[in-house]
XYZ file of C-alpha atoms in Angstrom:
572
model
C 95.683 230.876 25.455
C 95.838 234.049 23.373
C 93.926 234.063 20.331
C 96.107 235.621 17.192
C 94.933 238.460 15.624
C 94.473 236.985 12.383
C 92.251 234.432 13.884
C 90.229 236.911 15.686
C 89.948 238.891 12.483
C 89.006 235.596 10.540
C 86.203 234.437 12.711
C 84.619 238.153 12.617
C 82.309 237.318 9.676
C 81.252 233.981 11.295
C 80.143 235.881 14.782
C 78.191 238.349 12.450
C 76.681 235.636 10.767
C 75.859 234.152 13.800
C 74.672 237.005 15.284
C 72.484 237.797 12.157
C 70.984 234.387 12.351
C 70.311 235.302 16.150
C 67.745 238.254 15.003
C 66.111 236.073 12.282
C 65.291 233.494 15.004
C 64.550 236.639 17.381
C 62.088 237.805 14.361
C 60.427 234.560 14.031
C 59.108 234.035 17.933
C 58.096 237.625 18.383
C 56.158 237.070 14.586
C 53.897 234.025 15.525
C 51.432 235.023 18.343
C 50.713 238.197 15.903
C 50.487 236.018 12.694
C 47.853 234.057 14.849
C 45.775 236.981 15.919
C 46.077 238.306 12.656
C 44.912 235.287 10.719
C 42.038 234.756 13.061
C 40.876 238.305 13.451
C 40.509 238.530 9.363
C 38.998 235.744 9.697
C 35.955 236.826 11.989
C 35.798 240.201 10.285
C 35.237 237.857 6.970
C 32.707 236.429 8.476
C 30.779 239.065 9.517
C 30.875 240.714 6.026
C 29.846 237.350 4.440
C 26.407 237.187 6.776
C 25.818 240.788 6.614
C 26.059 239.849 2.538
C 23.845 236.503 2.664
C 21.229 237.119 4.896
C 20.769 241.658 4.625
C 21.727 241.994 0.894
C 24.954 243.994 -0.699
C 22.993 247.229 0.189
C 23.740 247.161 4.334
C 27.117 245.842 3.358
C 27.657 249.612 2.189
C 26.094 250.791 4.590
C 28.352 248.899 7.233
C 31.480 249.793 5.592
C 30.719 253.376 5.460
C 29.987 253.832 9.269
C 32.553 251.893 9.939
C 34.978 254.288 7.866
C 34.013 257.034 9.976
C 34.291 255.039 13.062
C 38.025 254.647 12.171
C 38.620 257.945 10.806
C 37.397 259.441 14.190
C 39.090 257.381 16.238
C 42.383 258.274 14.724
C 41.047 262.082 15.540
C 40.267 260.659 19.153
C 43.875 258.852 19.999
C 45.403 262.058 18.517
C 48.519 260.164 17.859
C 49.054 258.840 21.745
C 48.946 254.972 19.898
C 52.751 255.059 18.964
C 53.250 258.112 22.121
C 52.333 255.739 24.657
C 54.130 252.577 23.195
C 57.115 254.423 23.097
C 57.083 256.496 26.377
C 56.067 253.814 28.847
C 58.895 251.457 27.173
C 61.298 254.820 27.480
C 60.017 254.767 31.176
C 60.284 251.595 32.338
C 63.867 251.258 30.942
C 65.350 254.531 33.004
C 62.672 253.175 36.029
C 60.968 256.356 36.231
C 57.915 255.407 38.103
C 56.060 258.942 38.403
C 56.623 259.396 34.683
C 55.218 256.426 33.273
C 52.461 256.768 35.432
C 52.032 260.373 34.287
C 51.897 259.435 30.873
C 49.604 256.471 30.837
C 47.083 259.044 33.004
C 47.725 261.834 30.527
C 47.494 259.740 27.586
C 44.413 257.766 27.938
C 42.555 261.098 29.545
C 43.236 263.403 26.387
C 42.230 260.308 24.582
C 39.235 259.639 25.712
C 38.007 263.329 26.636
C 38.518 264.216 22.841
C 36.387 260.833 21.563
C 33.944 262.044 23.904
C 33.741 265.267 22.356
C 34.214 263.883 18.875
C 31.598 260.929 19.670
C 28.634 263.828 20.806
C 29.341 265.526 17.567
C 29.108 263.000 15.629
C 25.819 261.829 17.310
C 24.105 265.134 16.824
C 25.517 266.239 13.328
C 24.849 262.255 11.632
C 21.301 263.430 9.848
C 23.929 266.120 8.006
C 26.751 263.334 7.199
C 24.056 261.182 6.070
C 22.048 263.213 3.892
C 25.685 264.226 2.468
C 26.453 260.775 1.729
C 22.933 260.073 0.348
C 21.080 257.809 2.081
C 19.339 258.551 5.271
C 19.330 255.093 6.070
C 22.830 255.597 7.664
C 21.629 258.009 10.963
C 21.492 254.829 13.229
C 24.366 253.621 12.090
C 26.220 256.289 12.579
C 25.109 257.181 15.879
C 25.814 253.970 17.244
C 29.042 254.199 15.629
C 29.285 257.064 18.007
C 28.531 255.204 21.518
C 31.287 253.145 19.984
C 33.738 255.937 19.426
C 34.714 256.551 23.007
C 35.080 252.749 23.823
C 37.222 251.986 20.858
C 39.635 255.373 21.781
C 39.948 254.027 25.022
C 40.830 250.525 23.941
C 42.865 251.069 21.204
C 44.916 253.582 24.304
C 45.125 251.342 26.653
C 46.606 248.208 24.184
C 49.535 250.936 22.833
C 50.599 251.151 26.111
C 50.677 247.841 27.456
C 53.110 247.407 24.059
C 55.496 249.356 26.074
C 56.044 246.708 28.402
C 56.914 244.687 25.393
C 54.591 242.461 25.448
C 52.310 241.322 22.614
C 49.437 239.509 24.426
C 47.255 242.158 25.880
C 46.998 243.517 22.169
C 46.413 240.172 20.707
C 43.773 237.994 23.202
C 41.760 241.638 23.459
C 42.546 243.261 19.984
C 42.626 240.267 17.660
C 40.875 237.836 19.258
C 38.350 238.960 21.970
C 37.258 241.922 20.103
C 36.484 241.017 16.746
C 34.935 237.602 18.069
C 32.693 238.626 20.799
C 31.440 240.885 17.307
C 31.191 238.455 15.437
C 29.548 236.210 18.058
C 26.753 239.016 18.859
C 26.056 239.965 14.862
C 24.615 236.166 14.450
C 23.160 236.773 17.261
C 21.508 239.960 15.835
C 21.178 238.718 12.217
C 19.214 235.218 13.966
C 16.616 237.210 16.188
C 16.098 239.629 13.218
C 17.473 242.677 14.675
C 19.127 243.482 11.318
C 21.773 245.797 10.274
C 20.799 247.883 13.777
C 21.432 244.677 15.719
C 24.873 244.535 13.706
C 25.426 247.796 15.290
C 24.745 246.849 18.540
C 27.398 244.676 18.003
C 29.665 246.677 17.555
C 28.840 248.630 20.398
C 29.169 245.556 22.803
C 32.235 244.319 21.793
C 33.534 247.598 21.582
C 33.038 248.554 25.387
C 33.710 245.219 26.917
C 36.925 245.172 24.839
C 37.523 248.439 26.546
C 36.794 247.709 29.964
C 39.453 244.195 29.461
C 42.111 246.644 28.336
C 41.692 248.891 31.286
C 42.046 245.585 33.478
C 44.811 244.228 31.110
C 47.274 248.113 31.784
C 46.217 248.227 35.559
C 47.732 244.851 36.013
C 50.802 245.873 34.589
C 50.918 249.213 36.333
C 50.699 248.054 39.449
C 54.321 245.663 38.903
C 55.249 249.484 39.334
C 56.688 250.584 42.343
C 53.855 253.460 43.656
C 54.875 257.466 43.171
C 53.446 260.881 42.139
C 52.064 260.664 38.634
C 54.597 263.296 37.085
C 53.035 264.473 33.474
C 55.561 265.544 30.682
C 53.058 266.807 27.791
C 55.539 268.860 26.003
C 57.799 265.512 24.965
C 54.795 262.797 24.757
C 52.921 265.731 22.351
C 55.851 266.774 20.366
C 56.279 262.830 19.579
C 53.153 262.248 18.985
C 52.079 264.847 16.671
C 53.998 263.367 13.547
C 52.799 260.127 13.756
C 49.252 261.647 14.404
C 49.139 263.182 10.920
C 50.680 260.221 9.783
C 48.410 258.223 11.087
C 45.423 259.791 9.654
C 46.982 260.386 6.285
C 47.242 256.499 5.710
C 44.235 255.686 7.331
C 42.526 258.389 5.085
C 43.617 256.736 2.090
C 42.598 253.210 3.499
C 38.744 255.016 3.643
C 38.507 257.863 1.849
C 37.369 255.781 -1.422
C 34.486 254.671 0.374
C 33.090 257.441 1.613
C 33.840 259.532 -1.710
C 31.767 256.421 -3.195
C 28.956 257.134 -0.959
C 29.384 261.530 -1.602
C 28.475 260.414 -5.297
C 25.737 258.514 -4.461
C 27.434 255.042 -6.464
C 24.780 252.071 -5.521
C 27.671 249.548 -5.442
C 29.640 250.779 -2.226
C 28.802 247.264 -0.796
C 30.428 245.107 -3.775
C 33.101 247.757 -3.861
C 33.855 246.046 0.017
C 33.016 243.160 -0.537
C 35.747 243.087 -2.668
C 37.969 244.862 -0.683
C 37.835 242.320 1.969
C 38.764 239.485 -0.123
C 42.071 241.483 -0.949
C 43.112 242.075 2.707
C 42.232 237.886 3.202
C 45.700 237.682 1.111
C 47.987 240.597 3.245
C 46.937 240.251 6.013
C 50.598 238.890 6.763
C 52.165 241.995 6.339
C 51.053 243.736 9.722
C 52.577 240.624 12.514
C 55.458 240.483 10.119
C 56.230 244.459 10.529
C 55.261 243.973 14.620
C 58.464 241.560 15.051
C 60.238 243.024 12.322
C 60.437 246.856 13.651
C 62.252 246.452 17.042
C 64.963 244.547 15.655
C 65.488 247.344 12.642
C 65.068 249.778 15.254
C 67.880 248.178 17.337
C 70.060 247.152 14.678
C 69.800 250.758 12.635
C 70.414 252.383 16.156
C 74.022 250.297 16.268
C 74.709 251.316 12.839
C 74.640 247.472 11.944
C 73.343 248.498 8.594
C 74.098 244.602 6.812
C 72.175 243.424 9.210
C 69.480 246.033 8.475
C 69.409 244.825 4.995
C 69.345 241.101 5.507
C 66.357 241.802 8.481
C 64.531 243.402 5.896
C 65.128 241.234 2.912
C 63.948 238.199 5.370
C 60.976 239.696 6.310
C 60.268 240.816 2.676
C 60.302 237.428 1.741
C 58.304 235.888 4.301
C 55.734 238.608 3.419
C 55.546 237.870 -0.364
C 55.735 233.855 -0.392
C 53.066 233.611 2.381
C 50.496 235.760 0.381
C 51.021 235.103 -2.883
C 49.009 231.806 -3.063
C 45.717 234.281 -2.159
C 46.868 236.923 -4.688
C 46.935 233.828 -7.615
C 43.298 232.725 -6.400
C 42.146 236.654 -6.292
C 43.405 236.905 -9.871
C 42.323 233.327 -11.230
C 38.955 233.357 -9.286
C 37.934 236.260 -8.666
C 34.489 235.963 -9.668
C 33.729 232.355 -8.579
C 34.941 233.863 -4.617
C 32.967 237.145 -4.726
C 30.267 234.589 -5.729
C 29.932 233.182 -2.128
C 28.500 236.611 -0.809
C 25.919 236.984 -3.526
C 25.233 236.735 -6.991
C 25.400 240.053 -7.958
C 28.210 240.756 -6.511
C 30.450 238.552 -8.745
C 30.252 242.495 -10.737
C 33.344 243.368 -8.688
C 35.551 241.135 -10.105
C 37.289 243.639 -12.162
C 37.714 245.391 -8.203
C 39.124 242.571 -7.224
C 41.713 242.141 -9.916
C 43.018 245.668 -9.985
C 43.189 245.745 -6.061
C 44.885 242.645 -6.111
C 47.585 244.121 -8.281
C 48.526 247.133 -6.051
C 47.968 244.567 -3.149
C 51.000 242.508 -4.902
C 53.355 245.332 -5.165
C 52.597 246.401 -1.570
C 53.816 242.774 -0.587
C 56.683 242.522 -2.785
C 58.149 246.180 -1.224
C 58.191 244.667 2.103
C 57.847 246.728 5.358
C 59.762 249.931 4.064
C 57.689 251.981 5.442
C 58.734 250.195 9.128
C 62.438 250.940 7.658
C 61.552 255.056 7.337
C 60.216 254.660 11.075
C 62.628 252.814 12.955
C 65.773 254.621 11.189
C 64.232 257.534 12.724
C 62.538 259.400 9.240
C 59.185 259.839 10.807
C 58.321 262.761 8.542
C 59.667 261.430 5.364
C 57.349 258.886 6.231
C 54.285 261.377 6.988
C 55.310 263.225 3.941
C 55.172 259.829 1.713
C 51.239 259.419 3.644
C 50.726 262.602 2.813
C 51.472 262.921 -1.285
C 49.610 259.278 -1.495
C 46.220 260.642 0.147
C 46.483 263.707 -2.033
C 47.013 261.317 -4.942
C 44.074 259.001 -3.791
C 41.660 261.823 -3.563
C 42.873 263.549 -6.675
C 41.823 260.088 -8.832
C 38.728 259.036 -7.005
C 37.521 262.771 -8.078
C 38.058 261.935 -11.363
C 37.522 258.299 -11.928
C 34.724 257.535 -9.557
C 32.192 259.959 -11.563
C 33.422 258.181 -14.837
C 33.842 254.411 -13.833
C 32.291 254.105 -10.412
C 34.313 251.526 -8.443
C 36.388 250.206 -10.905
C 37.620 254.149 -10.815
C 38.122 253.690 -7.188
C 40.063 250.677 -7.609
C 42.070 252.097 -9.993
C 43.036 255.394 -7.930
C 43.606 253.165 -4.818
C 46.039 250.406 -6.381
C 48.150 253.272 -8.252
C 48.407 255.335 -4.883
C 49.701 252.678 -3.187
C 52.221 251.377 -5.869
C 53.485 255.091 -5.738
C 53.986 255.801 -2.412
C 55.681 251.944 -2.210
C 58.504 252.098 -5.239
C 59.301 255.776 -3.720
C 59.847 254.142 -0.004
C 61.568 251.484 -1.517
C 64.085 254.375 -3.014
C 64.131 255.890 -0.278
C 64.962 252.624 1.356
C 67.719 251.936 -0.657
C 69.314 255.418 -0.379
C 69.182 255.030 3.259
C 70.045 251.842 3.948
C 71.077 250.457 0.636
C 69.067 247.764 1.263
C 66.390 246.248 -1.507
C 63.583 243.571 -0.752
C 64.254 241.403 -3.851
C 66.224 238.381 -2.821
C 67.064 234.834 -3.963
C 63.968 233.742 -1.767
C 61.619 235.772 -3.590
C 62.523 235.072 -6.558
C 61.662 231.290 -5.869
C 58.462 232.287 -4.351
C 57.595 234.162 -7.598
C 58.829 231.218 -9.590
C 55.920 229.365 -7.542
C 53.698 231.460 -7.662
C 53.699 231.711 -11.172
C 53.211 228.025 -11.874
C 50.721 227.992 -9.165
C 48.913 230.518 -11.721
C 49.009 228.778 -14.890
C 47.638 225.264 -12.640
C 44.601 227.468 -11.474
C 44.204 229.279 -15.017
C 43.621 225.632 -16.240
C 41.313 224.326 -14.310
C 39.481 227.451 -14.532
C 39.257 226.373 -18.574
C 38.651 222.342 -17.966
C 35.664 223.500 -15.662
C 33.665 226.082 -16.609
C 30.781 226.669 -14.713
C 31.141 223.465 -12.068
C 30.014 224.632 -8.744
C 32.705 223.256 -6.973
C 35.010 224.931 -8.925
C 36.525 227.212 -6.756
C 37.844 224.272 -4.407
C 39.096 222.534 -7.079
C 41.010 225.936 -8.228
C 42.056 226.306 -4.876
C 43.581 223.007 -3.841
C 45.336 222.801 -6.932
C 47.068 226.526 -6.802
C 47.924 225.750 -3.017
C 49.101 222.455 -3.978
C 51.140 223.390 -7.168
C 52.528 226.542 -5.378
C 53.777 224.384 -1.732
C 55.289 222.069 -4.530
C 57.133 223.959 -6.287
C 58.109 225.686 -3.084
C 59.708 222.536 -2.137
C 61.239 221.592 -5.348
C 62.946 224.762 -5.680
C 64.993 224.671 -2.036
C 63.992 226.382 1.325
C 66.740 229.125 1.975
C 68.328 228.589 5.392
C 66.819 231.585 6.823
C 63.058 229.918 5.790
C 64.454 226.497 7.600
C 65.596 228.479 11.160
C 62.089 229.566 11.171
C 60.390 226.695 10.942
C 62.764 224.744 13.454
C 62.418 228.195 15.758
C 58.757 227.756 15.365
C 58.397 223.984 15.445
C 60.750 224.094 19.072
C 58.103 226.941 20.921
C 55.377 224.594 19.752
C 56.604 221.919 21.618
C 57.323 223.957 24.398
C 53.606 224.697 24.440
C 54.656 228.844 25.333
C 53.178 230.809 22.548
C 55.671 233.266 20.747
C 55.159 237.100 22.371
C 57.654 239.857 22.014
C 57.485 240.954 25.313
C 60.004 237.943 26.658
C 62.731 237.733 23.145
C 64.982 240.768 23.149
C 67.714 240.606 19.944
C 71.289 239.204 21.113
C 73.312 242.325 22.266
C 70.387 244.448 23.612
C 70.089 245.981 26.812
C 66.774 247.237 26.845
C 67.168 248.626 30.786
C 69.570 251.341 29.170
C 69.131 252.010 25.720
C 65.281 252.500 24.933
C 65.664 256.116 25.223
C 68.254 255.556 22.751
C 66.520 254.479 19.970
C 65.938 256.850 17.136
C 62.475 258.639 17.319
C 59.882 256.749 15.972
C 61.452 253.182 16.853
C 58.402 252.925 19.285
C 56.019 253.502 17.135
C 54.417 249.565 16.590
C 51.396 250.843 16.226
C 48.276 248.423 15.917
C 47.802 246.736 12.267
C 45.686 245.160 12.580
C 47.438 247.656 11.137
C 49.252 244.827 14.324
C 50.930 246.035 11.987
C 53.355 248.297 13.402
C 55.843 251.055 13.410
C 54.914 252.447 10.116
C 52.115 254.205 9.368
C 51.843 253.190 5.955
C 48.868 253.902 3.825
C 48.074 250.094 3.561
C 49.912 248.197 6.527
C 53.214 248.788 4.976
C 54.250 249.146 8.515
C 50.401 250.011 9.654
C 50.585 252.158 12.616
C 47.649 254.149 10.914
C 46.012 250.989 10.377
C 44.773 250.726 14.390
C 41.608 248.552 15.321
C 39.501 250.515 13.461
C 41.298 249.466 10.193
C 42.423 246.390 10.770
C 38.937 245.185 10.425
C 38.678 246.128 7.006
C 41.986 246.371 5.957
C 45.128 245.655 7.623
C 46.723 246.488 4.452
C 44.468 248.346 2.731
């Protein structure tokens, strides 16, 4: 039987509804392998900074972080923007089954890529007594050399996991990346720290798990190159550079903001570049979220922008917004209630960076409560607006460490970092809104906030009944967690927040582990419209940075956050 017009009209919002509610369940599967790697990748790279603080001192903390800073600021150099290049290529080339060009481009990408860390890597070896003596303290010349032999393996790596992406797929970049990677580290630096081998032996480490991570990825893209059919590797430079290029600058502008304080700490010789860290890494404990959240929120945008299905742009955001804010915010209310009594478990003195941790915290918050709109510039196809936005906030950064480091040390880093980053965010989220109309403040959040701040006033209370207690840090942390899940509960879970959790709760049962490369959004035909996405919807990036697509100057959308930052600061 016909259906009337009117009836067909009448149903129309109910289909987009449904359809809508079809990318938030979409959003959720391809979120929760990467919220897993995520959460347990932060958690070995914790680790390792709270050993290198316990058993070496504060001192080869610094030390650490510095190295590793130009580590990640080289590699960026070394990939030369072929990260998002080869994620979006191969996925271009599988979808028109061009067999000669997607081999060309995984041959051209990863040779450019590692020829130029190998040229970058033997400079580096030969000029670290000058970097070192710049950054005052020759105690850094192993380091950094070893940071060197690492260069090449973590190019490679970081390569070969972009374009395995292409194939849609999330594991490869997750078990080697999140998991293998930083474990296997964090496995060999007891190791190091047990036989006495010291900050070298933490090195060392590095060096290991860097080149076996490599050699796994090279297994991990040579498995899924040969699934394609054999021809002529046909090399296309012009288009794969062209792309490329932007997000390269990109790319380094964010990750040069996510560093640049350190190693400006270490030009002016400040003694407290390990508590600065230290610090540091007790802020990216609490958005770390941000980066899987962006990986299964950008191909969706990227989709749905591409249709012109702008409401749905603007609820896809708003959801993932949410998610972002009410899963952090119980660390941000511990960071700013405790912030002494947690920098306390790596050392006495390092409690001293409390005041860090606070103002860190801050900018921190306002990244989360933006949401990915960074990941909205980039899959809506404003790459450069985007590496304009990097740009202005690394200028900024450098501009205020310059004059607040010499004056306030690295409470004048702190400073200069959190009001970058609030910056660059409020002017994406106008941006945003001009573009999209779309704004990440919803009903949701508002509850969450609501939460969050009664989950403050219950730890800012028992911070006054027990001053002093040793144990009170757990007691401050059970009741904010407790108080804030309460109040969570009491207020209402939105629908969107109870399709998650069923979505979830149903692929547990399954036993099949959420990945991206097997949950395409309804209505997409992948096989014919890749090439059609707007430039820069390939761009996922690694956030650690898993983060993905954006390229934001703290894991806004993190394609500039990589491996290398992701073990510092997904979001930082």
């Amino acid at each position: 039987m016909r259906v009337p017009a009117a009836s067909t009209r009448g149903d129309q919002p109910a289909r987009e509804a449904a359809r809508g509610d079809q990318h938030v369940r979409g959003m959720a599967r391809g979120g929760g392998l990467n919220l897993l790697g995520a959460l347990l990748s932060q958690a070995a790279v914790f680790l390792i900074m709270l050993l290198l603080a316990r058993v070496l001192g504060i001192r080869e903390v610094g030390r650490y972080a510095q190295c590793y800073a130009v580590l990640s600021l080289a590699g960026l150099l070394s990939l030369s923007g072929f990260r998002a290049g080869l994620t979006r290529f191969v996925a271009v080339h599988l979808a028109d089954d061009d067999a000669p060009a997607l081999r060309g481009t995984v041959r051209l990408g990863l040779a450019v890529s590692a020829g130029s860390s190998v040229v970058l890597a033997g400079a580096l070896a030969w000029g670290a007594p000058w970097l070192a003596d710049r950054l005052h303290d020759p105690g850094l010349v192993t380091g950094l050399r070893l940071v060197a032999l690492t260069l090449p393996a973590s190019t490679i790596c970081e390569a070969a996991l972009a374009a395995t992406r292409g194939w849609r797929t999330q594991r490869p970049y997750t078990f080697i990346g999140q998991l293998y990677e930083p474990g296997t580290r964090l496995l060999l630096t007891v190791l190091a720290l047990v036989t006495g081998a010291g900050l070298t032996g933490a090195f060392w480490a590095l060096v290991v798990a860097g080149w076996s991570a490599a050699l796994l990825a090279l297994l991990a893209l040579a498995r899924l190159v040969r699934r394609v059919p054999p021809a002529r590797p046909v090399h296309r430079p012009g288009e794969l550079f062209r792309f490329s290029t932007v997000s390269w600058v990109s790319s380094l502008s964010s990750t040069g903001l996510i560093w640049v304080d350190t190693l400006l700490l270490g030009f002016f010789a400040n003694p407290e570049i390990g508590v600065y860290n230290v610090a540091t890494r007790l802020v990216t404990v609490a958005i770390f979220v941000l980066a899987p959240v962006n990986a299964a929120f950008g191909p969706y945008l990227a989709h749905l922008y591409h249709r012109g299905d702008l409401d749905d742009v603007r609820r896809v955001y708003a959801v993932a917004t949410g998610w972002v804010v009410r899963l952090s915010l119980p660390a941000f209310v511990a960071l700013l209630v405790l912030p002494g009594d947690l920098l306390r478990v790596f050392g006495g003195e390092v409690a001293t960076g409390a005041a860090v941790t606070v103002i860190l915290a801050l900018g921190q918050l306002v990244n989360a409560a933006t949401g990915p709109c960074g990941t909205v510039l980039n899959m809506s196809g404003r790459v450069a607006l985007n590496m304009a936005d990097n740009l202005v906030a690394l200028v900024l950064n450098v501009l205020l460490n310059l004059w607040l480091i010499p004056a306030y040390g690295i409470v004048g880093a702190a400073a200069a970092w959190s009001a970058s980053l609030i910056v660059v965010n409020i002017a994406r989220v106008v941006q945003v809104r001009h573009l999209t109309g779309a704004l990440p403040f919803t009903v949701g959040m508002a509850k969450g906030l609501a939460a969050g701040v009664a989950a403050l006033a219950a730890g800012l209370l028992v911070r006054w009944l027990v001053p002093g207690w040793p144990w009170r840090p757990v007691a401050g942390l059970t009741a904010i967690v407790a108080v804030y899940l309460g109040t969570v509960l009491a207020l209402g879970l939105s629908r969107e927040d109870l399709m998650v959790l069923r979505t979830l709760a149903r692929r547990r049962r399954r036993g099949v582990p959420p990945d991206t490369a097997r949950v395409d959004p309804p209505g997409v035909v992948p096989r014919d419209r890749v090439d059609g996405d707007p430039p820069g919807s390939g761009d996922t990036g690694r956030s650690g940075d898993g983060s993905s697509g954006d390229g934001g100057p703290t894991g806004s959308g993190g394609a500039g956050g990589g491996r290398g930052t992701s073990d510092r600061a997904v979001s930082r």
